[in-house]
Short mmCIF file of C-alpha atoms in Angstrom, two decimals:
data_model
loop_
_atom_site.label_atom_id
_atom_site.label_comp_id
_atom_site.label_asym_id
_atom_site.label_seq_id
_atom_site.Cartn_x
_atom_site.Cartn_y
_atom_site.Cartn_z
CA UNK A 29 34.74 -0.55 -12.02
CA UNK A 30 32.15 -2.41 -11.89
CA UNK A 31 32.09 -3.55 -7.87
CA UNK A 32 31.73 -0.16 -6.88
CA UNK A 33 29.23 0.52 -8.61
CA UNK A 34 27.12 -1.76 -7.32
CA UNK A 35 28.29 -1.52 -4.11
CA UNK A 36 26.57 2.16 -4.40
CA UNK A 37 23.58 1.51 -5.80
CA UNK A 38 23.68 -1.81 -2.61
CA UNK A 39 24.04 1.62 -0.41
CA UNK A 40 21.56 3.59 -1.87
CA UNK A 41 18.92 0.75 -1.49
CA UNK A 42 19.85 -0.62 1.58
CA UNK A 43 19.54 3.63 2.57
CA UNK A 44 16.52 4.54 0.47
CA UNK A 45 14.70 0.60 2.07
CA UNK A 46 15.35 1.83 5.50
CA UNK A 47 13.04 5.56 5.87
CA UNK A 48 9.60 4.88 5.57
CA UNK A 49 6.52 6.45 3.52
CA UNK A 50 4.91 6.47 6.64
CA UNK A 51 4.06 5.42 9.97
CA UNK A 52 2.36 2.36 11.95
CA UNK A 53 -1.14 4.43 13.45
CA UNK A 54 -1.03 6.58 10.41
CA UNK A 55 -4.91 7.49 8.55
CA UNK A 56 -4.56 8.45 4.71
CA UNK A 57 -7.36 10.84 3.26
CA UNK A 58 -7.68 10.73 -0.79
CA UNK A 59 -9.76 11.72 -3.56
CA UNK A 60 -8.08 10.65 -6.87
CA UNK A 61 -9.42 10.76 -10.33
CA UNK A 62 -8.96 9.64 -13.10
CA UNK A 63 -8.92 9.60 -17.05
CA UNK A 64 -6.82 13.10 -17.05
CA UNK A 65 -4.11 12.39 -19.70
CA UNK A 66 -5.32 9.21 -20.55
CA UNK A 67 -7.65 5.62 -19.54
CA UNK A 68 -8.77 2.67 -22.32
CA UNK A 69 -12.06 0.66 -21.28
CA UNK A 70 -12.45 -2.33 -23.09
CA UNK A 71 -15.68 -4.69 -22.67
CA UNK A 72 -17.19 -7.55 -24.12
CA UNK A 73 -20.50 -8.45 -24.41
CA UNK A 74 -21.93 -11.16 -26.24
CA UNK A 75 -18.18 -12.15 -28.52
CA UNK A 76 -18.57 -8.17 -29.39
CA UNK A 77 -15.78 -5.94 -28.06
CA UNK A 78 -15.70 -1.98 -28.03
CA UNK A 79 -13.92 0.15 -26.89
CA UNK A 80 -14.75 3.90 -24.70
CA UNK A 81 -12.93 6.46 -22.60
CA UNK A 82 -13.96 6.81 -18.93
CA UNK A 83 -13.87 9.71 -16.07
CA UNK A 84 -13.83 8.54 -12.98
CA UNK A 85 -13.33 10.15 -8.95
CA UNK A 86 -12.42 8.44 -5.91
CA UNK A 87 -12.46 8.94 -2.16
CA UNK A 88 -10.52 6.97 -0.21
CA UNK A 89 -9.72 6.02 3.42
CA UNK A 90 -7.09 4.43 5.26
CA UNK A 91 -5.25 3.48 8.08
CA UNK A 92 -1.64 2.26 8.69
CA UNK A 93 -1.64 -1.31 10.39
CA UNK A 94 1.70 -1.15 10.28
CA UNK A 95 4.89 1.38 8.79
CA UNK A 96 4.71 1.37 5.58
CA UNK A 97 1.60 -0.80 5.05
CA UNK A 98 -2.19 0.03 4.67
CA UNK A 99 -5.37 -1.34 5.01
CA UNK A 100 -7.37 0.67 3.47
CA UNK A 101 -11.61 1.13 1.73
CA UNK A 102 -14.14 3.58 -0.37
CA UNK A 103 -16.06 4.15 -2.88
CA UNK A 104 -16.29 5.94 -6.55
CA UNK A 105 -17.77 7.12 -9.15
CA UNK A 106 -16.87 6.55 -13.45
CA UNK A 107 -19.03 7.37 -16.46
CA UNK A 108 -18.07 5.67 -19.97
CA UNK A 109 -19.99 6.14 -23.14
CA UNK A 110 -18.65 5.08 -25.92
CA UNK A 111 -20.87 6.82 -29.33
CA UNK A 112 -24.55 7.83 -27.86
CA UNK A 113 -24.44 4.72 -24.60
CA UNK A 114 -23.21 6.04 -21.78
CA UNK A 115 -22.60 3.73 -18.32
CA UNK A 116 -21.80 4.69 -14.64
CA UNK A 117 -21.14 2.46 -12.22
CA UNK A 118 -21.00 3.25 -8.54
CA UNK A 119 -18.80 0.92 -6.28
CA UNK A 120 -16.84 0.23 -2.85
CA UNK A 121 -14.02 -1.01 -2.37
CA UNK A 122 -11.24 -2.82 0.10
CA UNK A 123 -8.53 -2.93 -0.30
CA UNK A 124 -4.31 -2.95 1.65
CA UNK A 125 -1.27 -0.40 -0.30
CA UNK A 126 2.03 -1.72 0.71
CA UNK A 127 5.19 1.72 0.36
CA UNK A 128 7.89 -0.91 -1.44
CA UNK A 129 10.13 1.90 -1.72
CA UNK A 130 10.13 5.73 0.22
CA UNK A 131 6.99 7.09 -1.96
CA UNK A 132 5.90 4.69 -4.47
CA UNK A 133 3.69 1.77 -3.40
CA UNK A 134 1.37 -1.26 -5.30
CA UNK A 135 -2.07 -1.52 -3.85
CA UNK A 136 -4.20 -3.79 -4.82
CA UNK A 137 -8.13 -3.99 -4.00
CA UNK A 138 -11.28 -5.87 -3.27
CA UNK A 139 -13.86 -3.37 -5.29
CA UNK A 140 -18.46 -3.91 -5.96
CA UNK A 141 -20.13 -2.09 -7.82
CA UNK A 142 -23.83 -1.23 -9.40
CA UNK A 143 -23.72 -0.31 -13.26
CA UNK A 144 -26.13 1.87 -15.27
CA UNK A 145 -26.33 0.93 -19.34
CA UNK A 146 -28.95 3.73 -21.07
CA UNK A 147 -28.23 2.37 -24.50
CA UNK A 148 -28.32 5.24 -27.05
CA UNK A 149 -27.75 2.14 -31.00
CA UNK A 150 -31.51 1.10 -32.25
CA UNK A 151 -30.81 -1.62 -33.25
CA UNK A 152 -29.53 -2.46 -28.88
CA UNK A 153 -32.47 -0.57 -27.54
CA UNK A 154 -34.77 -2.76 -30.16
CA UNK A 155 -34.11 -5.53 -28.33
CA UNK A 156 -34.15 -3.67 -24.05
CA UNK A 157 -35.85 -0.47 -24.30
CA UNK A 158 -34.45 3.01 -22.22
CA UNK A 159 -31.41 1.73 -20.00
CA UNK A 160 -30.59 -1.98 -17.88
CA UNK A 161 -29.01 -2.74 -14.06
CA UNK A 162 -26.01 -4.87 -12.93
CA UNK A 163 -23.32 -5.32 -11.16
CA UNK A 164 -19.79 -5.45 -10.96
CA UNK A 165 -17.47 -8.24 -9.04
CA UNK A 166 -13.56 -6.99 -9.76
CA UNK A 167 -10.06 -6.85 -8.79
CA UNK A 168 -8.18 -4.06 -9.01
CA UNK A 169 -4.15 -3.42 -9.13
CA UNK A 170 -2.25 -0.41 -9.13
CA UNK A 171 0.54 1.27 -8.78
CA UNK A 172 2.31 4.76 -7.84
CA UNK A 173 4.80 7.64 -6.51
CA UNK A 174 3.24 9.99 -3.75
CA UNK A 175 5.03 13.37 -3.99
CA UNK A 176 4.59 15.31 -1.16
CA UNK A 177 4.33 19.22 -1.14
CA UNK A 178 4.34 19.60 2.89
CA UNK A 179 5.11 17.11 5.66
CA UNK A 180 0.97 16.47 5.25
CA UNK A 181 0.20 16.68 2.21
CA UNK A 182 0.93 15.69 -1.01
CA UNK A 183 0.11 14.56 -5.09
CA UNK A 184 0.01 11.32 -6.52
CA UNK A 185 0.45 10.32 -9.84
CA UNK A 186 -0.48 6.25 -10.30
CA UNK A 187 -1.54 3.52 -12.54
CA UNK A 188 -4.43 0.45 -12.05
CA UNK A 189 -5.33 -1.98 -14.17
CA UNK A 190 -9.19 -3.92 -12.65
CA UNK A 191 -10.70 -7.26 -14.00
CA UNK A 192 -13.46 -7.87 -13.95
CA UNK A 193 -14.19 -10.96 -11.69
CA UNK A 194 -18.10 -11.32 -12.45
CA UNK A 195 -20.40 -8.63 -14.10
CA UNK A 196 -23.61 -8.65 -15.36
CA UNK A 197 -26.29 -6.78 -16.77
CA UNK A 198 -29.70 -7.57 -16.23
CA UNK A 199 -28.97 -11.62 -16.71
CA UNK A 200 -26.03 -11.15 -18.87
CA UNK A 201 -22.55 -11.58 -18.24
CA UNK A 202 -20.54 -9.59 -19.68
CA UNK A 203 -15.91 -8.96 -19.74
CA UNK A 204 -14.87 -5.69 -18.34
CA UNK A 205 -11.37 -4.57 -17.96
CA UNK A 206 -9.79 -1.22 -17.30
CA UNK A 207 -5.97 0.22 -17.82
CA UNK A 208 -5.98 4.30 -16.08
CA UNK A 209 -3.44 6.54 -15.01
CA UNK A 210 -4.09 8.30 -12.70
CA UNK A 211 -3.57 11.96 -10.53
CA UNK A 212 -4.88 11.90 -6.83
CA UNK A 213 -4.66 13.68 -3.85
CA UNK A 214 -3.48 12.47 0.20
CA UNK A 215 -4.04 14.11 3.43
CA UNK A 216 -1.96 12.84 6.11
CA UNK A 217 -3.45 12.93 9.26
#
């Protein structure tokens, strides 16, 4: 019985692996809303850690350089708030997406961005008045599922993890990591 079950699982896996999600030469247009259900941001600055909620929007374009593998590039805007402080990030990114099995993808991005932090904490405002600017650079790993509503249009729920490699506000470095649950919409040309 075990052998029959393993043979059946193997056949299903091989059959599903032979199908492709995107073909070489396909152009992708994708918008993604993040934080529709949950998003957690943790920022470490001079030994203190703060958690907050975040909302974001991304616009991505991609080109399939071979079956099931696409290079992507895009821009994004994120806004995070905690207490009476707010951080806005405008970023650009490049990366790749690979469909591991039909409709299931894994990807990676390099992202670099511009940060504007508006401070509301009185203790911090004494040190820095108003708002400060900075930069971010990091890596994002993501995975998701492409659910096709038509031959060309799909909804993409996914999860991503961002790890900041080099992040600065004024002359100070800070740590940044984000876990995001996202919903995207993709159109294939």
